[in-house]
PDB file of C-alpha atoms in Angstrom:
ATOM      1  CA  UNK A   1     -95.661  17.572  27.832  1.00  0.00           C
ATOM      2  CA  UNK A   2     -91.935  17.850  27.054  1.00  0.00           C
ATOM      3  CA  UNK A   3     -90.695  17.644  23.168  1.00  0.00           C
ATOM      4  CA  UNK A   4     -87.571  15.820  22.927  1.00  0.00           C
ATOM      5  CA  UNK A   5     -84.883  17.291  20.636  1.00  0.00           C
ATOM      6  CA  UNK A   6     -84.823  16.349  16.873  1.00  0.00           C
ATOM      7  CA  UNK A   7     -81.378  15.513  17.533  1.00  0.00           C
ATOM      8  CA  UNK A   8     -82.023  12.984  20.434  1.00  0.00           C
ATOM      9  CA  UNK A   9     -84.696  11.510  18.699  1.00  0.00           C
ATOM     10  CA  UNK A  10     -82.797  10.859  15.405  1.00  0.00           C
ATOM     11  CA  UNK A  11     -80.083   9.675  17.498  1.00  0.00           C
ATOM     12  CA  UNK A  12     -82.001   6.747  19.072  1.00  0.00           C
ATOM     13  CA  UNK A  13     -83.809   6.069  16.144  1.00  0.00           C
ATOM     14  CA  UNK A  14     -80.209   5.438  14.445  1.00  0.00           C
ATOM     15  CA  UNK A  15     -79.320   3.415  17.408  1.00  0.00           C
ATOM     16  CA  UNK A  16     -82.438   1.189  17.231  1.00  0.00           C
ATOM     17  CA  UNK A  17     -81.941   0.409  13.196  1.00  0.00           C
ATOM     18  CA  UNK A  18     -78.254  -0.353  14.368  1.00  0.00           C
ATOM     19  CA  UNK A  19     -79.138  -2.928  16.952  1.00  0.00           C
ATOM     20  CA  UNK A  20     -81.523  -4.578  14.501  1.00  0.00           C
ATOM     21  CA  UNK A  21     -79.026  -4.441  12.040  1.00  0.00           C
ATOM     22  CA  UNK A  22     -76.724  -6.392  14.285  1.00  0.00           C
ATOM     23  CA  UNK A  23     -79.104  -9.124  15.539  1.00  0.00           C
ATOM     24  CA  UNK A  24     -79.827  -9.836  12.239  1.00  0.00           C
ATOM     25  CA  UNK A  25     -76.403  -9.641  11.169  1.00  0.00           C
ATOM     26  CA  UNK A  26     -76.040 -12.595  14.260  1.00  0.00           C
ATOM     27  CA  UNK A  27     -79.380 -14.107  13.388  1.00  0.00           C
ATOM     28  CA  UNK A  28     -77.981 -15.117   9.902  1.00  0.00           C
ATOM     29  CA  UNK A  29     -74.708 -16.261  10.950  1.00  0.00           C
ATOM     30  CA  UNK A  30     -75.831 -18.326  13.700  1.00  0.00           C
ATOM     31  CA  UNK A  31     -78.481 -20.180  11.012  1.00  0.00           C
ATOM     32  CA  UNK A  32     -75.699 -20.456   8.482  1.00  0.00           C
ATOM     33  CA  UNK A  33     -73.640 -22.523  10.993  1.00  0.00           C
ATOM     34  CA  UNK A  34     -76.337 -24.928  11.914  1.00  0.00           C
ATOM     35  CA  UNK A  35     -77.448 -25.263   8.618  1.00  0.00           C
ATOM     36  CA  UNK A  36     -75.861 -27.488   6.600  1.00  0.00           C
ATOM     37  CA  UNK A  37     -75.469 -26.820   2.618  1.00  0.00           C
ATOM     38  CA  UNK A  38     -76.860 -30.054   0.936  1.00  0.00           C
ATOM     39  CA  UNK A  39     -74.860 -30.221  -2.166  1.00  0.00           C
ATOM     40  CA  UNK A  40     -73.725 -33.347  -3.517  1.00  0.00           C
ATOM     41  CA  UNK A  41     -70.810 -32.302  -5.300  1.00  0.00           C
ATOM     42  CA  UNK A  42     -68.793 -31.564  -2.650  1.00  0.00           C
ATOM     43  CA  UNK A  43     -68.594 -35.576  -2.264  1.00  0.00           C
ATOM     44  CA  UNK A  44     -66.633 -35.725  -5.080  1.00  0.00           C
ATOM     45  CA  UNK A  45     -63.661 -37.082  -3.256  1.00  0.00           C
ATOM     46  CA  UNK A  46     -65.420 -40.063  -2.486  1.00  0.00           C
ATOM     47  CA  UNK A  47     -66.327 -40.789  -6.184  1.00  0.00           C
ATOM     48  CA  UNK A  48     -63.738 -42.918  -6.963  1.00  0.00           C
ATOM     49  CA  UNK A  49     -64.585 -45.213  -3.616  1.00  0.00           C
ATOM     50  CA  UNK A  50     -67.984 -45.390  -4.414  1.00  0.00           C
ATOM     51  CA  UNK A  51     -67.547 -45.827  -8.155  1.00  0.00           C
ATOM     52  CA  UNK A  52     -64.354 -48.259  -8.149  1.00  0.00           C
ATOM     53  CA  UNK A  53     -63.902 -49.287  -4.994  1.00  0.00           C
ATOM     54  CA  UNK A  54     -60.699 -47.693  -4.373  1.00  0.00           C
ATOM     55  CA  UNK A  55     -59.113 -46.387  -1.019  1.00  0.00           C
ATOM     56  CA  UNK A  56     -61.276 -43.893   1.022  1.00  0.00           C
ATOM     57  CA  UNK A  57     -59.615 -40.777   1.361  1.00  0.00           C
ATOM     58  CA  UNK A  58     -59.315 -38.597   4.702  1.00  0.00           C
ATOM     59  CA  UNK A  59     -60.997 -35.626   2.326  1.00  0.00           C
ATOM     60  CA  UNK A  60     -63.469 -38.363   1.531  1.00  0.00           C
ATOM     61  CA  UNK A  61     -64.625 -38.737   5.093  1.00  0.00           C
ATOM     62  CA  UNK A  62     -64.203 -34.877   6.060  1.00  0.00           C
ATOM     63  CA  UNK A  63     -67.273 -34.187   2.801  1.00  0.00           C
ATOM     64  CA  UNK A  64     -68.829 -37.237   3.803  1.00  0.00           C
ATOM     65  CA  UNK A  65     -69.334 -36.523   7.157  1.00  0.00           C
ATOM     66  CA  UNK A  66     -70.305 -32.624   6.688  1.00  0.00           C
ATOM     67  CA  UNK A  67     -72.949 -33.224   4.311  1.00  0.00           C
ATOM     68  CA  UNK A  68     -74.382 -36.179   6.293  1.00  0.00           C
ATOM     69  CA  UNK A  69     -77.740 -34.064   6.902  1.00  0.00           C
ATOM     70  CA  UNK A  70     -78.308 -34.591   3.608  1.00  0.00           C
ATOM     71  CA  UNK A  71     -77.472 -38.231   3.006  1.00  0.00           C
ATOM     72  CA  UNK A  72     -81.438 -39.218   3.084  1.00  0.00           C
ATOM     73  CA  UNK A  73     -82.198 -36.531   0.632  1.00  0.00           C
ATOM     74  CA  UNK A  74     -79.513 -37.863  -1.765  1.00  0.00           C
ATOM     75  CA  UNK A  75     -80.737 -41.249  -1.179  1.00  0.00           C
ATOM     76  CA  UNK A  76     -84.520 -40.274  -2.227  1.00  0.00           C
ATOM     77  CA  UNK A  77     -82.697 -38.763  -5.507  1.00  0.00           C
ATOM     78  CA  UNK A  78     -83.241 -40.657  -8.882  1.00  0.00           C
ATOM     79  CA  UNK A  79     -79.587 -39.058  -9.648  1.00  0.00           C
ATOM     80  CA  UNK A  80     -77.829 -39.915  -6.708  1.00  0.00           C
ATOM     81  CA  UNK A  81     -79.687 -42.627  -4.843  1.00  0.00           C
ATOM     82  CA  UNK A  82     -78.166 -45.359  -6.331  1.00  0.00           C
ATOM     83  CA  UNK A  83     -74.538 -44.630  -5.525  1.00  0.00           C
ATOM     84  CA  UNK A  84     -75.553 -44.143  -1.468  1.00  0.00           C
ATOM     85  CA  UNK A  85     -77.041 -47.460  -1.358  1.00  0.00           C
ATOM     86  CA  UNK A  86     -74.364 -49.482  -3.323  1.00  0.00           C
ATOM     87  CA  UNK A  87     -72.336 -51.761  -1.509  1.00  0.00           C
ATOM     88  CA  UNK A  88     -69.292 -49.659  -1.973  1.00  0.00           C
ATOM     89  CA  UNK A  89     -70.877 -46.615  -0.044  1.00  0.00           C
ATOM     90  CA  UNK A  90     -71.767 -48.670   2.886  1.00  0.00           C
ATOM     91  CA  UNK A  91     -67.873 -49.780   2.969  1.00  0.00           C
ATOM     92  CA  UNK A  92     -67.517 -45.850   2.788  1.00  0.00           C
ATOM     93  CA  UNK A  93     -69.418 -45.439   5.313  1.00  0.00           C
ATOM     94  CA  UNK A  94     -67.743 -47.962   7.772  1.00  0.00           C
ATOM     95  CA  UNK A  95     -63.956 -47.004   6.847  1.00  0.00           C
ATOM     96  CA  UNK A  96     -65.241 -43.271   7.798  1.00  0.00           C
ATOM     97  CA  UNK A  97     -66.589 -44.500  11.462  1.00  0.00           C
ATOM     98  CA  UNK A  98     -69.935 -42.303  10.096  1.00  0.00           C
ATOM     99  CA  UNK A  99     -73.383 -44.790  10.633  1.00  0.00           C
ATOM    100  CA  UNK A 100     -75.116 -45.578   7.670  1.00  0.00           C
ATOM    101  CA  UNK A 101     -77.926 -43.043   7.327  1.00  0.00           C
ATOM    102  CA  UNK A 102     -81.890 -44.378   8.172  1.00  0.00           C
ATOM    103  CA  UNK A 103     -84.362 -43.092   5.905  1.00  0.00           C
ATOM    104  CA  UNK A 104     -87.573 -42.888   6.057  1.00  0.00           C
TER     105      UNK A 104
END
């Protein structure tokens, strides 16, 4: 039975961690693209549309549309449900071309 060196072993051993180091280094970026973060105040430049009524913003539609995954969620909210289902957000929602979200 042949030994391999300490130095070959050590060597693949380093190149192993270094290849799992890299697919998770891919693994992670690849989740944090599909992913979307659900936070609600990056709508904050369609507050004044929703609150007022005022024009719709093309900053309004850009955060509107990215955080559209989470539309239901915000809907469900005691804190923020009330603003997605008012009359002004569904004229949000048609000046931004996005469909009004179905929850269930």
């Amino acid at each position: 039975m042949a030994m391999t060196k300490p130095s070959s072993l050590s060597a693949a051993f380093l190149l192993l961690l270094l290849l799992l180091l890299v697919m998770m280094m891919i693994a992670t970026a690849f989740a944090s693209t599909t992913t979307p973060a659900c936070n609600p105040t990056q709508l904050t430049p369609c507050a004044g549309p929703v609150l007022f009524g005022g024009p719709v913003s093309p900053a309004c539609c850009v955060a509107l549309d990215a955080q559209r995954a989470c539309l239901c969620g915000y809907a469900r909210s005691p804190n923020y449900g009330s603003y997605v289902r008012s009359p002004n957000a569904a004229r949000l929602f048609a000046v931004c071309r996005i469909p009004l979200p179905r929850c269930r």
